[in-house]
mmCIF file with all atom_site columns, C-alpha atoms in Angstrom:
data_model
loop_
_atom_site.group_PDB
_atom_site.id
_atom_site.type_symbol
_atom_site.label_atom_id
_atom_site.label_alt_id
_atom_site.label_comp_id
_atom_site.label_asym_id
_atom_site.label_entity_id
_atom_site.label_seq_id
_atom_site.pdbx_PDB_ins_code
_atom_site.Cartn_x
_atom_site.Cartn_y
_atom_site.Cartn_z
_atom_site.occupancy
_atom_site.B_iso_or_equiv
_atom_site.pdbx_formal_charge
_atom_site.auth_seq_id
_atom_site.auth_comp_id
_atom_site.auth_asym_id
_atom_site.auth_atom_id
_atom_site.pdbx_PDB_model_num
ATOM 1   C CA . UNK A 1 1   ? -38.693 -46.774 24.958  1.00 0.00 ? 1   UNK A CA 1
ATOM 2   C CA . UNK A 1 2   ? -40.774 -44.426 27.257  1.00 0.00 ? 2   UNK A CA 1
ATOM 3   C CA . UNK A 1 3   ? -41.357 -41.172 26.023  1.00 0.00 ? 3   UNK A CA 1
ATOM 4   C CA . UNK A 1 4   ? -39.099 -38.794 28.309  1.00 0.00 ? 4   UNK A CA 1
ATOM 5   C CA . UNK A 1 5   ? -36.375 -40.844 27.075  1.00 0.00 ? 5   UNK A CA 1
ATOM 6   C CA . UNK A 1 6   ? -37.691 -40.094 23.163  1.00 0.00 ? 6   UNK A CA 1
ATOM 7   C CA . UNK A 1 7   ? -38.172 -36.236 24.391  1.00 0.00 ? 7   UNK A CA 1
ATOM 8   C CA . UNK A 1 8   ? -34.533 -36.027 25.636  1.00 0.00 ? 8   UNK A CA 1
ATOM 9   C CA . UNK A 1 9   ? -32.616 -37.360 22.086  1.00 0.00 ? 9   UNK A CA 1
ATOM 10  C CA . UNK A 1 10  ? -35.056 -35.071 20.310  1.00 0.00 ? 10  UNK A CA 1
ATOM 11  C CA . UNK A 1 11  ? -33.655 -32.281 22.789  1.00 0.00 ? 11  UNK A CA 1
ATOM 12  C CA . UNK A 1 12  ? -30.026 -33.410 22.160  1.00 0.00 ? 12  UNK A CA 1
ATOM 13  C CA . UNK A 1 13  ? -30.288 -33.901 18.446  1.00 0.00 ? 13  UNK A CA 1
ATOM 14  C CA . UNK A 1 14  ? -32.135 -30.182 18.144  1.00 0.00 ? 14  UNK A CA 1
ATOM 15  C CA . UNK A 1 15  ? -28.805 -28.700 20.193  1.00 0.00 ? 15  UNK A CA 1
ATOM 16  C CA . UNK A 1 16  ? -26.531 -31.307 18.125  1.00 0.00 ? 16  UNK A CA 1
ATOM 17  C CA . UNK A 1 17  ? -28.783 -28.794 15.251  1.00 0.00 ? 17  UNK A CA 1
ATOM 18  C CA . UNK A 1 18  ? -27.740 -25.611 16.756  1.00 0.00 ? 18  UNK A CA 1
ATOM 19  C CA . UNK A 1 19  ? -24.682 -26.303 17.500  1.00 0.00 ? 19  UNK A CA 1
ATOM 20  C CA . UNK A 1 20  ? -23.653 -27.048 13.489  1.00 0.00 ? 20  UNK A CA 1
ATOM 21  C CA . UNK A 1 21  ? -25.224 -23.970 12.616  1.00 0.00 ? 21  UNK A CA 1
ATOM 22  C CA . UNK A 1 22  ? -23.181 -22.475 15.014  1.00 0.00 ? 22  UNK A CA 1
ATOM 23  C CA . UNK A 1 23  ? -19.917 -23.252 14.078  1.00 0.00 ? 23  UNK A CA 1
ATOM 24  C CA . UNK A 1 24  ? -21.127 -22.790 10.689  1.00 0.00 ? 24  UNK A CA 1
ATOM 25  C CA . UNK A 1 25  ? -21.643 -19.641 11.151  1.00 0.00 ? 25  UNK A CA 1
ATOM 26  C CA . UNK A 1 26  ? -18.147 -18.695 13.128  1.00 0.00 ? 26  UNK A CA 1
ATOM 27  C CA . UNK A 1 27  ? -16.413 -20.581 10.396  1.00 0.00 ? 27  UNK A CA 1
ATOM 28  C CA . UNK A 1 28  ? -17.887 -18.042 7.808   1.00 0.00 ? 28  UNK A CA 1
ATOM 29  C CA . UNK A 1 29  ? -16.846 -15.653 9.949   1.00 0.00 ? 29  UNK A CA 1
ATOM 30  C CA . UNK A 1 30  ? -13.284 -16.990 10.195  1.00 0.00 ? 30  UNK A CA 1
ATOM 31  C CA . UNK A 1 31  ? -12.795 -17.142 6.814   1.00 0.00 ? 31  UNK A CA 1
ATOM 32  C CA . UNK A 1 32  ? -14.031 -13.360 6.459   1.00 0.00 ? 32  UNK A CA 1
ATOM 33  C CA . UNK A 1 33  ? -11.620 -12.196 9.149   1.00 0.00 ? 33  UNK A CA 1
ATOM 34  C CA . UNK A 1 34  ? -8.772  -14.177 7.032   1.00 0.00 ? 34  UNK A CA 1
ATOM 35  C CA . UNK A 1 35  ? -9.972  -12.082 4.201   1.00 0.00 ? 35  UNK A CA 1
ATOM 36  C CA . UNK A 1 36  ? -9.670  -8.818  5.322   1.00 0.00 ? 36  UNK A CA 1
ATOM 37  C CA . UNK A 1 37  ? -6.139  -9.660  7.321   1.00 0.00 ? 37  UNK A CA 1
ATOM 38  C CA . UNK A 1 38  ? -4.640  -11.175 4.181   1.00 0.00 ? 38  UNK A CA 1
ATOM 39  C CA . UNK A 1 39  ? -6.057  -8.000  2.333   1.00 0.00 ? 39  UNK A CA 1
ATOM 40  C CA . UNK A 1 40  ? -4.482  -5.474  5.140   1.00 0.00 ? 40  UNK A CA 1
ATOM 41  C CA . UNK A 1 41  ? -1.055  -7.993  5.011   1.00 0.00 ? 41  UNK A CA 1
ATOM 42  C CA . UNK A 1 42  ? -0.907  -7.329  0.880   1.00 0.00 ? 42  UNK A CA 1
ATOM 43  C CA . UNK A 1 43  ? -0.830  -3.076  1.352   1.00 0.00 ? 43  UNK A CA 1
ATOM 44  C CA . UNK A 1 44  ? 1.768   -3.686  3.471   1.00 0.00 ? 44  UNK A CA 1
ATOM 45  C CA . UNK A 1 45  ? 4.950   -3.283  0.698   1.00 0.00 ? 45  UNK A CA 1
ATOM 46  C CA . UNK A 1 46  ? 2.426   -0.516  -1.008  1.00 0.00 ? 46  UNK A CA 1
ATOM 47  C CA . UNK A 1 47  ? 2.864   1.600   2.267   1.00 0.00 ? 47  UNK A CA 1
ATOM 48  C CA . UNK A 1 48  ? 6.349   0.613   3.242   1.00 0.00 ? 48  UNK A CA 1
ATOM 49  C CA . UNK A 1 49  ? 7.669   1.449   0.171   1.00 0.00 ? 49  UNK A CA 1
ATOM 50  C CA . UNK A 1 50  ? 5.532   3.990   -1.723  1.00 0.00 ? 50  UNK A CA 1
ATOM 51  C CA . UNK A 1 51  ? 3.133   5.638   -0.294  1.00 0.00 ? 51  UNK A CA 1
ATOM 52  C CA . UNK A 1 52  ? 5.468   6.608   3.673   1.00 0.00 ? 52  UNK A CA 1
ATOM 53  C CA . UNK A 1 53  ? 8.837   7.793   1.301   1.00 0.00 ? 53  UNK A CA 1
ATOM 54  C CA . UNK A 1 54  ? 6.553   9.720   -0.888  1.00 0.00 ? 54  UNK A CA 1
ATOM 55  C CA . UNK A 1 55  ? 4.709   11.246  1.877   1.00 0.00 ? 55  UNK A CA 1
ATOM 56  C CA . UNK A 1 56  ? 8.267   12.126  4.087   1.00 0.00 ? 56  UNK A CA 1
ATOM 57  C CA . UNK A 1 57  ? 9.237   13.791  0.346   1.00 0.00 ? 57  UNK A CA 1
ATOM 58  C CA . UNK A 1 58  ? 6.092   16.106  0.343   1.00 0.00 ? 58  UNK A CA 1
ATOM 59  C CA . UNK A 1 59  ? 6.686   16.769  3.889   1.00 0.00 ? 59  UNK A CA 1
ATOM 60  C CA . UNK A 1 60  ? 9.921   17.880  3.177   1.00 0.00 ? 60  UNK A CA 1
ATOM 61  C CA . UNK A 1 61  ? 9.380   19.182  0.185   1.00 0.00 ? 61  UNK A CA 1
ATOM 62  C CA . UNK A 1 62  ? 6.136   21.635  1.684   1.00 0.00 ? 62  UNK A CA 1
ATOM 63  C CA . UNK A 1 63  ? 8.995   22.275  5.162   1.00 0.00 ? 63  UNK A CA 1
ATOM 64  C CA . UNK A 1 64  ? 11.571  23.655  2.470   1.00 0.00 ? 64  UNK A CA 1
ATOM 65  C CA . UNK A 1 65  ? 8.537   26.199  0.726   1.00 0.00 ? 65  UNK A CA 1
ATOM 66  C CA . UNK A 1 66  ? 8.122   26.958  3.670   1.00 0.00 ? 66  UNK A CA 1
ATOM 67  C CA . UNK A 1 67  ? 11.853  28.546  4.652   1.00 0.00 ? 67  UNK A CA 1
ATOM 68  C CA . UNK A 1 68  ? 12.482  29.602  0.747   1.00 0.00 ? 68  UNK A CA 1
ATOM 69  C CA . UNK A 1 69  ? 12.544  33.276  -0.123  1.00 0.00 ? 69  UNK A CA 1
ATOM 70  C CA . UNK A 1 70  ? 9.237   34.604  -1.637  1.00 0.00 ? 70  UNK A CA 1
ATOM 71  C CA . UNK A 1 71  ? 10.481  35.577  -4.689  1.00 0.00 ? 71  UNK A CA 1
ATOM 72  C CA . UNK A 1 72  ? 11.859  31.832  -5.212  1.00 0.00 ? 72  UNK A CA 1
ATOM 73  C CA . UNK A 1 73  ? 8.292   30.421  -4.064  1.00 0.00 ? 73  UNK A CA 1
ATOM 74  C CA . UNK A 1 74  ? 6.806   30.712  -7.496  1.00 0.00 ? 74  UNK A CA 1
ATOM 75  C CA . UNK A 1 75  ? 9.315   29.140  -9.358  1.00 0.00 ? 75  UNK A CA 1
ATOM 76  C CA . UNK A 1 76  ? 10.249  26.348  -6.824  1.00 0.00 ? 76  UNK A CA 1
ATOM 77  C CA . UNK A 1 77  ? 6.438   25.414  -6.247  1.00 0.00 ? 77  UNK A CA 1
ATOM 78  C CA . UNK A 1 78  ? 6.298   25.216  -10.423 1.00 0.00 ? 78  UNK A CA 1
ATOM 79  C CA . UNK A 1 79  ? 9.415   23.057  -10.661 1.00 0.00 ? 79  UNK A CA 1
ATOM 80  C CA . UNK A 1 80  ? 8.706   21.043  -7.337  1.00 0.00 ? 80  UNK A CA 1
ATOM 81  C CA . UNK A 1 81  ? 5.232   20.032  -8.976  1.00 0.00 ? 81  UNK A CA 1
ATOM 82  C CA . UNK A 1 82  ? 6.547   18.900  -12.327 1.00 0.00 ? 82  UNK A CA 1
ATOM 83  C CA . UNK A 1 83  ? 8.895   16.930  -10.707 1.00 0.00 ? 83  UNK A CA 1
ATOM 84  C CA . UNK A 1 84  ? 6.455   15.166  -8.536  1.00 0.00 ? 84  UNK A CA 1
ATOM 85  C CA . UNK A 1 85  ? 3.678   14.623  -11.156 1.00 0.00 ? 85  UNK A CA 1
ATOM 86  C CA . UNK A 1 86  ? 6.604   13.246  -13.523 1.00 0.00 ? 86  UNK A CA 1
ATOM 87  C CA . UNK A 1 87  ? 7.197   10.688  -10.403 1.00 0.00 ? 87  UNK A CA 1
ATOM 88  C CA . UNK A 1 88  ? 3.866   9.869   -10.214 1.00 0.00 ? 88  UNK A CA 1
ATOM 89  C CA . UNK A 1 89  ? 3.319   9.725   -13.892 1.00 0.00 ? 89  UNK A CA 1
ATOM 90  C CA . UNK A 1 90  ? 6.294   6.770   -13.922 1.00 0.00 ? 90  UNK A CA 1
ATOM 91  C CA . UNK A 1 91  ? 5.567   4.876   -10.352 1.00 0.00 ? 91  UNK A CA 1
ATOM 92  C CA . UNK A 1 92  ? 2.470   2.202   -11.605 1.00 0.00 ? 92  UNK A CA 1
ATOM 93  C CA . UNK A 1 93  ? -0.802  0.815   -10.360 1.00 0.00 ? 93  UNK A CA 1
ATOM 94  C CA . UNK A 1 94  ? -1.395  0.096   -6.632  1.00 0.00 ? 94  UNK A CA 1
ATOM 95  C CA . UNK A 1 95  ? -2.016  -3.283  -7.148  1.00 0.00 ? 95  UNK A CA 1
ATOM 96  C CA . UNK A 1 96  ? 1.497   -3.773  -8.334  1.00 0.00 ? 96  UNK A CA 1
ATOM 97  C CA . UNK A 1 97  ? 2.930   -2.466  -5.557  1.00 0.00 ? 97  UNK A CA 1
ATOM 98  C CA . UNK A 1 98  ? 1.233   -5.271  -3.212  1.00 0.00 ? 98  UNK A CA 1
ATOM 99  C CA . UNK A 1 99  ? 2.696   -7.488  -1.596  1.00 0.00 ? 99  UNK A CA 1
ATOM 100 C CA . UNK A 1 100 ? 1.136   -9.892  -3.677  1.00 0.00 ? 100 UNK A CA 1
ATOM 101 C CA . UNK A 1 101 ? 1.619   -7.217  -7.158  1.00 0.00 ? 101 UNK A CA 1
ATOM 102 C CA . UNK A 1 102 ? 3.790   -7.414  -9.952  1.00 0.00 ? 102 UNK A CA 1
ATOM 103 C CA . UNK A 1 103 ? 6.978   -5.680  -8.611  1.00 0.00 ? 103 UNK A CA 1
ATOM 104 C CA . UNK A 1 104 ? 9.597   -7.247  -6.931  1.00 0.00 ? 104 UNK A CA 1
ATOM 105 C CA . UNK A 1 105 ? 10.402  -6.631  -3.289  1.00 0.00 ? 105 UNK A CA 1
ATOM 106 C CA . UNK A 1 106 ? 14.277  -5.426  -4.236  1.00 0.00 ? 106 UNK A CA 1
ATOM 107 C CA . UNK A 1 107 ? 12.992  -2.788  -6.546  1.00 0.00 ? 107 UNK A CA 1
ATOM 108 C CA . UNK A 1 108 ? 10.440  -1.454  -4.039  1.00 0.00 ? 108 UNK A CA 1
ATOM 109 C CA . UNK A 1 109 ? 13.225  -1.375  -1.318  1.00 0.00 ? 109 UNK A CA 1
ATOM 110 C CA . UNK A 1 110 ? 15.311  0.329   -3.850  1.00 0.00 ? 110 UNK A CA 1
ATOM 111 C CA . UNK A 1 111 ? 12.696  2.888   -4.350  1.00 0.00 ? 111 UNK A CA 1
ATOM 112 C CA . UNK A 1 112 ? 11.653  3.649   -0.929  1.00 0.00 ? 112 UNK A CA 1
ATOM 113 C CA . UNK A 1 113 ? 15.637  4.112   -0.194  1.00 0.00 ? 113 UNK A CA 1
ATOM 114 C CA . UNK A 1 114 ? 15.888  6.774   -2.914  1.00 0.00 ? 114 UNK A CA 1
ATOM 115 C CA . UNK A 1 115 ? 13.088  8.626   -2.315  1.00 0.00 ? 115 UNK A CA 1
ATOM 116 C CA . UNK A 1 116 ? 14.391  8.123   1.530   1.00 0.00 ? 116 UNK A CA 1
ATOM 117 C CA . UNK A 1 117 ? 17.956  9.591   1.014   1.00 0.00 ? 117 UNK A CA 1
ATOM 118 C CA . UNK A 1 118 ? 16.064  12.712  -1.263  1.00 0.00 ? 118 UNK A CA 1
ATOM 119 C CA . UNK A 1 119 ? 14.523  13.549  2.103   1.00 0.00 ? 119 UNK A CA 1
ATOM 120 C CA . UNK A 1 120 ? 17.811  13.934  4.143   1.00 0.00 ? 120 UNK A CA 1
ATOM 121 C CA . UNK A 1 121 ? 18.995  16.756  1.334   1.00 0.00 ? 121 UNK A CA 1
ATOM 122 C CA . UNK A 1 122 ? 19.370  20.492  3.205   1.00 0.00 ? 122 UNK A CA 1
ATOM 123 C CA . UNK A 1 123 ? 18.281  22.649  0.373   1.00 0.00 ? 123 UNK A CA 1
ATOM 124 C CA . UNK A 1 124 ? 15.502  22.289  -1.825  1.00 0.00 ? 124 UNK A CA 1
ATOM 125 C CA . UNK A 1 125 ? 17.800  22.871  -5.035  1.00 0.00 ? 125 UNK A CA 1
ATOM 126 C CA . UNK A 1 126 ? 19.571  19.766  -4.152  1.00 0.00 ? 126 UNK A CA 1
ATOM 127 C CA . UNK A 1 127 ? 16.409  17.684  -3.458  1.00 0.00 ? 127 UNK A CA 1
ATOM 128 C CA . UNK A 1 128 ? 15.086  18.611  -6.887  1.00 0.00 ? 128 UNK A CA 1
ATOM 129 C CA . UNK A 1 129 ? 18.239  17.626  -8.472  1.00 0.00 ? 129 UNK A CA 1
ATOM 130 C CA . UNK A 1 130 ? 18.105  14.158  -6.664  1.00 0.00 ? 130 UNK A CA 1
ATOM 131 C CA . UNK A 1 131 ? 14.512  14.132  -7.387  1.00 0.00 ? 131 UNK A CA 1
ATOM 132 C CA . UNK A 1 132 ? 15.048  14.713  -10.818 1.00 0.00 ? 132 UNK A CA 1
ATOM 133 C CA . UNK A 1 133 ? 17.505  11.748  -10.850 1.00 0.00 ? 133 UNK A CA 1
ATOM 134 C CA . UNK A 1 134 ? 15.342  9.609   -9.277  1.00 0.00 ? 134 UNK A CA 1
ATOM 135 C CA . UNK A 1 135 ? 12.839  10.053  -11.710 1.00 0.00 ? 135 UNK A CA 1
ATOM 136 C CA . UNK A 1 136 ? 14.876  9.673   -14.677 1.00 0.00 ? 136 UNK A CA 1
ATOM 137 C CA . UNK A 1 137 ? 17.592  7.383   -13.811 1.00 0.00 ? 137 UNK A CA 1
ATOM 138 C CA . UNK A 1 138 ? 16.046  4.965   -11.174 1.00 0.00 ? 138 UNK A CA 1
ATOM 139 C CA . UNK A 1 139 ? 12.721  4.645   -12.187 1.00 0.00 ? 139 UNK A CA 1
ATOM 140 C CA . UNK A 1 140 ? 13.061  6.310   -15.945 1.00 0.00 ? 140 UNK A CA 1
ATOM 141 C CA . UNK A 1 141 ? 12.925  2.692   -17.837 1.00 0.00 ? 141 UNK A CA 1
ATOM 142 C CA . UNK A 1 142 ? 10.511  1.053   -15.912 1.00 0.00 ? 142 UNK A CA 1
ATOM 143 C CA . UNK A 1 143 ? 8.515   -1.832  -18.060 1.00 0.00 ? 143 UNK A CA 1
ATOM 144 C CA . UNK A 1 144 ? 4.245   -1.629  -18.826 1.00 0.00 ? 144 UNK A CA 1
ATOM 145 C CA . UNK A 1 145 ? 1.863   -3.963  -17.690 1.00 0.00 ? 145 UNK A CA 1
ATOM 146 C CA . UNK A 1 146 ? -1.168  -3.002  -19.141 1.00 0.00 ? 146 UNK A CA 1
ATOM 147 C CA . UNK A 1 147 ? -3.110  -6.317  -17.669 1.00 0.00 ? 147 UNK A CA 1
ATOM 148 C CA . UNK A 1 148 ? -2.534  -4.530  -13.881 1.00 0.00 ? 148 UNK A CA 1
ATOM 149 C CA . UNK A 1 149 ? -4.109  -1.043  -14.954 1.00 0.00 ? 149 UNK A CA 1
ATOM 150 C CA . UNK A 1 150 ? -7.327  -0.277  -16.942 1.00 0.00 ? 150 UNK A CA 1
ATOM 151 C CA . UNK A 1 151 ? -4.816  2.495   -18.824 1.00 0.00 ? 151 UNK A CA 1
ATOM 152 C CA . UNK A 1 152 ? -1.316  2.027   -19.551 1.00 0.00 ? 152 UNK A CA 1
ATOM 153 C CA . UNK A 1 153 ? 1.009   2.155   -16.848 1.00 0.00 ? 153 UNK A CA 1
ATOM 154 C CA . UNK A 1 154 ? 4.230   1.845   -15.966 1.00 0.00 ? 154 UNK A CA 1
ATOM 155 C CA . UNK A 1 155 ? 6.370   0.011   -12.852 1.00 0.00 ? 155 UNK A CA 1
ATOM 156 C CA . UNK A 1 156 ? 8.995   0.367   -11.038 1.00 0.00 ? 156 UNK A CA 1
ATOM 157 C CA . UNK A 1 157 ? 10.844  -2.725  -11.600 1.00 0.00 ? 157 UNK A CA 1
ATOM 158 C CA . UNK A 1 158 ? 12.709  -5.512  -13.903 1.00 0.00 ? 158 UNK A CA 1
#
């Protein structure tokens, strides 16, 4: 063999080199990006069905403070808040609200519609009494699953 035949195989076999670690490296990268889409895919149900009713409920809630005489503002903000931290109290981890968490998709829907139909209530009175239903009724016997939470919680669901 004559050398500048020797010199080109070493060149190919160095770019045959940097070439693995090249597609080494965008397959790491590849996986990463699968990752953090399958993680963004997962919060999916969490915001569809928790976190966007609850936050059209405060909105709604904070529009009808807003037009409510002032002497009622005291009292309404009072009952409002116990009605919402009793919610909150009762609604579970995060991570069971995942797409990929402990609740099933019907009672999430089911949720989300509630808390939905609250929002479409004229006076305040009347979304505190649906609230107040919603709270007890729909989500008042929800089961624990203290493996999800680091304290005991409860869930919306079976």
């Amino acid at each position: 063999l004559r050398f500048e035949d020797i010199d080109c195989v070493q060149q190919l076999e160095r770019e045959v080199q940097e070439l693995a670690a090249q597609n080494h490296e965008v397959e790491k990268h590849h996986e990463s990006m699968n990752c953090f889409w399958n993680n963004a895919q997962n919060l999916t149900e969490l915001w569809l069905y928790r976190t966007v009713p609850r936050l059209d409920l405060y909105k709604e809630l904070h529009s009808q403070l807003e037009d409510a005489p002032q002497e009622d503002l005291l009292v309404n903000i009072c009952g409002a808040n116990q009605w919402l931290e009793d919610l909150e109290s009762k609604l579970g981890s995060l991570e069971a609200w995942r797409n990929d968490g402990a609740l099933r998709v019907e009672d999430k829907k089911m949720f989300g519609k509630a808390v939905n139909e609250l929002c479409r209530e004229r006076e305040f009175g009347d979304i505190i009494a649906k609230l107040e239903d919603v709270t007890t009724r729909h989500i008042g016997g929800l089961l624990k699953f203290p493996a999800i939470a680091t304290e005991p919680q409860t869930v919306f669901g079976t």
